[in-house]
GROMACS .gro file of C-alpha atoms in nm:
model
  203
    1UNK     CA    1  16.360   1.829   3.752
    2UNK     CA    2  16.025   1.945   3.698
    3UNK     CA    3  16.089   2.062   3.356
    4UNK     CA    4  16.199   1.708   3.261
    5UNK     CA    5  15.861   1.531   3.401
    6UNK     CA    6  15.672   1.821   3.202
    7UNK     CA    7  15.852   1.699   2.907
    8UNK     CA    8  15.718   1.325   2.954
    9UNK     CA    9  15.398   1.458   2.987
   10UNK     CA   10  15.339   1.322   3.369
   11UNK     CA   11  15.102   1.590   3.500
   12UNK     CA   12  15.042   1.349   3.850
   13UNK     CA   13  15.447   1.369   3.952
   14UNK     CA   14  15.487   1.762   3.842
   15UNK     CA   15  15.168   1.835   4.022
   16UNK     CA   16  15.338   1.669   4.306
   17UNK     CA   17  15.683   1.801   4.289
   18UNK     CA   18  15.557   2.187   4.253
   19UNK     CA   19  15.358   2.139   4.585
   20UNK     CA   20  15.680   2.026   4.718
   21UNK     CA   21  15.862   2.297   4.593
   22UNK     CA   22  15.606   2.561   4.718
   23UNK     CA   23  15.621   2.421   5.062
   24UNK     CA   24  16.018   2.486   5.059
   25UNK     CA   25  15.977   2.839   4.913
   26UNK     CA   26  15.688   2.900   5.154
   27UNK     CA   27  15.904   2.808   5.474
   28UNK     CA   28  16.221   2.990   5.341
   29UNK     CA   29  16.054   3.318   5.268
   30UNK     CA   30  15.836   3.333   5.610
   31UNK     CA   31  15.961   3.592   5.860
   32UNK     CA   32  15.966   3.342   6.153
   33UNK     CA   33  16.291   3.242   6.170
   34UNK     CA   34  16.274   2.961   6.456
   35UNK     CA   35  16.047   2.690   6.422
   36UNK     CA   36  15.936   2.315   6.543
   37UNK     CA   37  16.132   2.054   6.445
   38UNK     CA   38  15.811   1.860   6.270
   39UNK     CA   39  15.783   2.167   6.066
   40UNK     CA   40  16.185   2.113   6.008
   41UNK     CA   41  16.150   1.767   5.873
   42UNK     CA   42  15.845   1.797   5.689
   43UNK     CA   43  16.049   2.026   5.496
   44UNK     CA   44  16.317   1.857   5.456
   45UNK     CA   45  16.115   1.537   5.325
   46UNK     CA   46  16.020   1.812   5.027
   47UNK     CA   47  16.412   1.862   4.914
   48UNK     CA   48  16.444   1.468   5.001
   49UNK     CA   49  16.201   1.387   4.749
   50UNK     CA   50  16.301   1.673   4.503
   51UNK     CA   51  16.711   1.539   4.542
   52UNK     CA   52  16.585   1.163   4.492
   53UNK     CA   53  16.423   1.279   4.180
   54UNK     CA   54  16.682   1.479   4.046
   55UNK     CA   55  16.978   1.241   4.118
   56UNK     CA   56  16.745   0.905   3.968
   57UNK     CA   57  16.706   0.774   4.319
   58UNK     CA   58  17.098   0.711   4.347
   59UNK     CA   59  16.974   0.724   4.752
   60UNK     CA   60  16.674   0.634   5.011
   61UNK     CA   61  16.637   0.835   5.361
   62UNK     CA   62  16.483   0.674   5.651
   63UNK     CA   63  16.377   0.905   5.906
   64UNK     CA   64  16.330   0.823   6.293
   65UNK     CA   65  16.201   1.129   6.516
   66UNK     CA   66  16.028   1.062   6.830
   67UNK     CA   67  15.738   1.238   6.919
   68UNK     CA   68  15.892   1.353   7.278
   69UNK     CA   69  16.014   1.576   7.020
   70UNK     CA   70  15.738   1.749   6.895
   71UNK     CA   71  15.778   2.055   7.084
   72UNK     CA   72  16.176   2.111   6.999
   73UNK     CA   73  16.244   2.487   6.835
   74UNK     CA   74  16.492   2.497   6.563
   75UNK     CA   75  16.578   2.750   6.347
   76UNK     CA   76  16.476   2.718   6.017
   77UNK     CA   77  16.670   2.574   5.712
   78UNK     CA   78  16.912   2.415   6.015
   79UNK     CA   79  16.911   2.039   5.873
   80UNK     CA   80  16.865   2.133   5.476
   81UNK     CA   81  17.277   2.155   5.405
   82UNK     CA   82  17.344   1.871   5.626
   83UNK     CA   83  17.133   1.636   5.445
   84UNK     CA   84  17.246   1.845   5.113
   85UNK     CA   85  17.637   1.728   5.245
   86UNK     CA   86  17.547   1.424   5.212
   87UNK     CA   87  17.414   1.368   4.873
   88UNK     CA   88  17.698   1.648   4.747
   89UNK     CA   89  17.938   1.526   4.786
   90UNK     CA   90  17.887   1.208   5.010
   91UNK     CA   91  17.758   1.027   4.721
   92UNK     CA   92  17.945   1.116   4.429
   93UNK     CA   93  18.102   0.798   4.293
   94UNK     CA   94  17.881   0.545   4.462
   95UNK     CA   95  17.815   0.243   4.311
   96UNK     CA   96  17.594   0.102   4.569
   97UNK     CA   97  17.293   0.260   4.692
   98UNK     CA   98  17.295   0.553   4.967
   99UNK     CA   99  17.070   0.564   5.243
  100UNK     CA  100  17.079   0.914   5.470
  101UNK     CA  101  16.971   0.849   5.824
  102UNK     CA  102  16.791   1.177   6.049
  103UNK     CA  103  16.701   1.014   6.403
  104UNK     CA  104  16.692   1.200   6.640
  105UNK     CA  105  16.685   1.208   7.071
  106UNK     CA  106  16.687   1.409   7.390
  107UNK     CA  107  16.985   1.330   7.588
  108UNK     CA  108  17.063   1.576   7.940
  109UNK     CA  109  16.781   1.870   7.816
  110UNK     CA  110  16.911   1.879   7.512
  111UNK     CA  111  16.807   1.771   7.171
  112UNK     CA  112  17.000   1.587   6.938
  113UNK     CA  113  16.961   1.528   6.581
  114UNK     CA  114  17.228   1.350   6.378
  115UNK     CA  115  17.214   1.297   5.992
  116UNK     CA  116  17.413   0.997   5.910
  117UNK     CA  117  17.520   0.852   5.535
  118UNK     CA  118  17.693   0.534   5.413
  119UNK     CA  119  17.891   0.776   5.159
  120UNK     CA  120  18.245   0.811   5.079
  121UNK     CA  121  18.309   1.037   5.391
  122UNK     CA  122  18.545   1.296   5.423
  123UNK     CA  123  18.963   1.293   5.431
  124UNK     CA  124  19.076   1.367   5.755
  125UNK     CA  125  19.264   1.718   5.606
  126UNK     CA  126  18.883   1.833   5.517
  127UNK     CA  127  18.754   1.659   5.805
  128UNK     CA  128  19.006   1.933   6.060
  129UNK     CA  129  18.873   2.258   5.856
  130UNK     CA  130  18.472   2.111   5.903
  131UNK     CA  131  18.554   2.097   6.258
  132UNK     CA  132  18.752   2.406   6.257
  133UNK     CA  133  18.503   2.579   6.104
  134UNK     CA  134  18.258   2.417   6.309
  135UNK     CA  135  18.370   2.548   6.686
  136UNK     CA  136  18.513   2.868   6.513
  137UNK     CA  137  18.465   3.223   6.702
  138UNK     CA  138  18.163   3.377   6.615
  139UNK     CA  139  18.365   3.732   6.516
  140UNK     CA  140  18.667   3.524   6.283
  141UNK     CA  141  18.621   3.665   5.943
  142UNK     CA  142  18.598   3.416   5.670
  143UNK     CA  143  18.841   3.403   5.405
  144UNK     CA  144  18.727   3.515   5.082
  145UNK     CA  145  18.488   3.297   4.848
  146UNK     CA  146  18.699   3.306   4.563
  147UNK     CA  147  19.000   3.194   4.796
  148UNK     CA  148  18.813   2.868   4.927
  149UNK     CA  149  18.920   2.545   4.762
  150UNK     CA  150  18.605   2.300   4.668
  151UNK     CA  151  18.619   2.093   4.968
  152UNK     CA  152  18.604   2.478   5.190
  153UNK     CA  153  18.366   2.607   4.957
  154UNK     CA  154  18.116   2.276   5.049
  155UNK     CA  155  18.191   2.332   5.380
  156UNK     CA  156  18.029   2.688   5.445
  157UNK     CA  157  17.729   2.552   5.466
  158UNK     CA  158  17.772   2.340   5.734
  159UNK     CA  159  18.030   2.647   5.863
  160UNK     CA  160  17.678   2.881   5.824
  161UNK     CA  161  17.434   2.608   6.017
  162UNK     CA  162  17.710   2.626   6.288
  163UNK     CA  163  17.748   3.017   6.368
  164UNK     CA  164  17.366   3.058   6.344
  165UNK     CA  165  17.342   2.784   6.585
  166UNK     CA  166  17.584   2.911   6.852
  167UNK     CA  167  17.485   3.275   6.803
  168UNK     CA  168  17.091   3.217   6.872
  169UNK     CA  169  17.154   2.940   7.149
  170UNK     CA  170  17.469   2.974   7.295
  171UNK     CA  171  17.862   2.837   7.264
  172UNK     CA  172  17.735   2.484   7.440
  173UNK     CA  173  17.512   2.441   7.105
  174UNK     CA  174  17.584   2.332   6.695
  175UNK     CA  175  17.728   2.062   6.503
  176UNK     CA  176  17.976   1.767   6.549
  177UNK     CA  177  18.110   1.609   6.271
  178UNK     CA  178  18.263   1.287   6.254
  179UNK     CA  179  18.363   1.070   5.948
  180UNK     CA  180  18.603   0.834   5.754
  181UNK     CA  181  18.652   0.776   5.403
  182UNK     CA  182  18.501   0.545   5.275
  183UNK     CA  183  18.265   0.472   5.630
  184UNK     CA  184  18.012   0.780   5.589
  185UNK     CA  185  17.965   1.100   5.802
  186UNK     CA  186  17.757   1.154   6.034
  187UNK     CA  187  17.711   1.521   6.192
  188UNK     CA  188  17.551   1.599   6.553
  189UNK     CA  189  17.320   1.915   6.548
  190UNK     CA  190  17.314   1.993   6.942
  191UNK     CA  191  16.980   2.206   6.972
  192UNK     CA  192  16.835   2.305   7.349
  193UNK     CA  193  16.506   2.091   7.410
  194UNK     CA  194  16.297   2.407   7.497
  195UNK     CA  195  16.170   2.748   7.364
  196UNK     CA  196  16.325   3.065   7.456
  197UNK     CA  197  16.070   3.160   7.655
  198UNK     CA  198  16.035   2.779   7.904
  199UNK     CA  199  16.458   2.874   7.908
  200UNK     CA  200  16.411   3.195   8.040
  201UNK     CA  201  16.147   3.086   8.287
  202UNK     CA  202  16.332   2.837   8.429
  203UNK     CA  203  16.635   3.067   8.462
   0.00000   0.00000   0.00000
């Protein structure tokens, strides 16, 4: 993408799209592997703007966080393949325009961040692995990559987000996924609303 806007010569939009891509390579290669969920989204607006670019703004996002939320840990690179699941594949074939949603809430102590499209949403078939995969034991051993179909082999991302999730917070945390074709997907990243430390503290 940036080699294309170096090729029409406009040095204001690859000035702007390198800073965004140093920002993403910045968070991904920091040690700290848990951080707040500002941090989270400002990256995420980087690959947002990168995708929208690359893919000739075939979508919008619209993003609605409170500030309550300011304070929420994630771990890092958490909402990146959700959002990436919806643009591949949620909006392959589209002839209208795609708009992915991130709001999120806190709901009970938790925190709750769903990313939402109005793409072509998943088959139910698909839809049973994703979940599968989604409330899987933490010690099942995947089957090979090679072995995956293309539909599995989009899924390990989410299948990734989902074991890190449960293995850092606990079984009561990760993703929910619900969709049908051709009426989006939406998937629920269940996060607690506190740091380790204001957990452990209050028992």
């Amino acid at each position: 993408s940036i080699n294309v806007l170096a090729m029409r010569n406009d040095g204001r939009k690859v000035s702007q799209m390198v800073q965004r891509l140093g920002r993403i390579l910045r968070t991904s290669f920091q040690e700290q592997e848990e951080i707040s969920l500002p941090r989270e989204i400002d990256h995420l607006k980087d690959y947002l703007d990168i995708q929208k670019f690359r893919f000739n703004d075939l979508f919008d996002y619209e993003l609605d966080i409170p500030d309550a939320m300011r304070d929420v840990p994630i771990l890092k690179l958490t909402l990146q393949p959700l959002v990436e699941n919806s643009i591949q594949p949620g909006f392959e074939g589209i002839e209208y325009p795609g708009v992915v949603r991130i709001e999120g809430k806190l709901e009970k102590g938790k925190a709750i961040v769903t990313v939402s499209d109005n793409g072509v949403g998943i088959d139910p078939e698909t839809l049973a692995r994703l979940q599968y995969a989604a409330y899987a034991a933490e010690d099942e051993a995947p089957r090979e990559r090679e072995d995956l179909s293309l539909s599995e082999r989009r899924g390990l991302g989410l299948r990734s987000v989902a074991d890190r999730l449960r293995i850092v917070y606990g079984p009561e945390y990760g993703l929910r996924i619900c969709s049908m074709p051709g009426q989006g997907t939406a998937i629920r990243c269940v996060l607690p609303a506190t740091s380790a430390s204001e957990r452990k503290e209050t028992g």
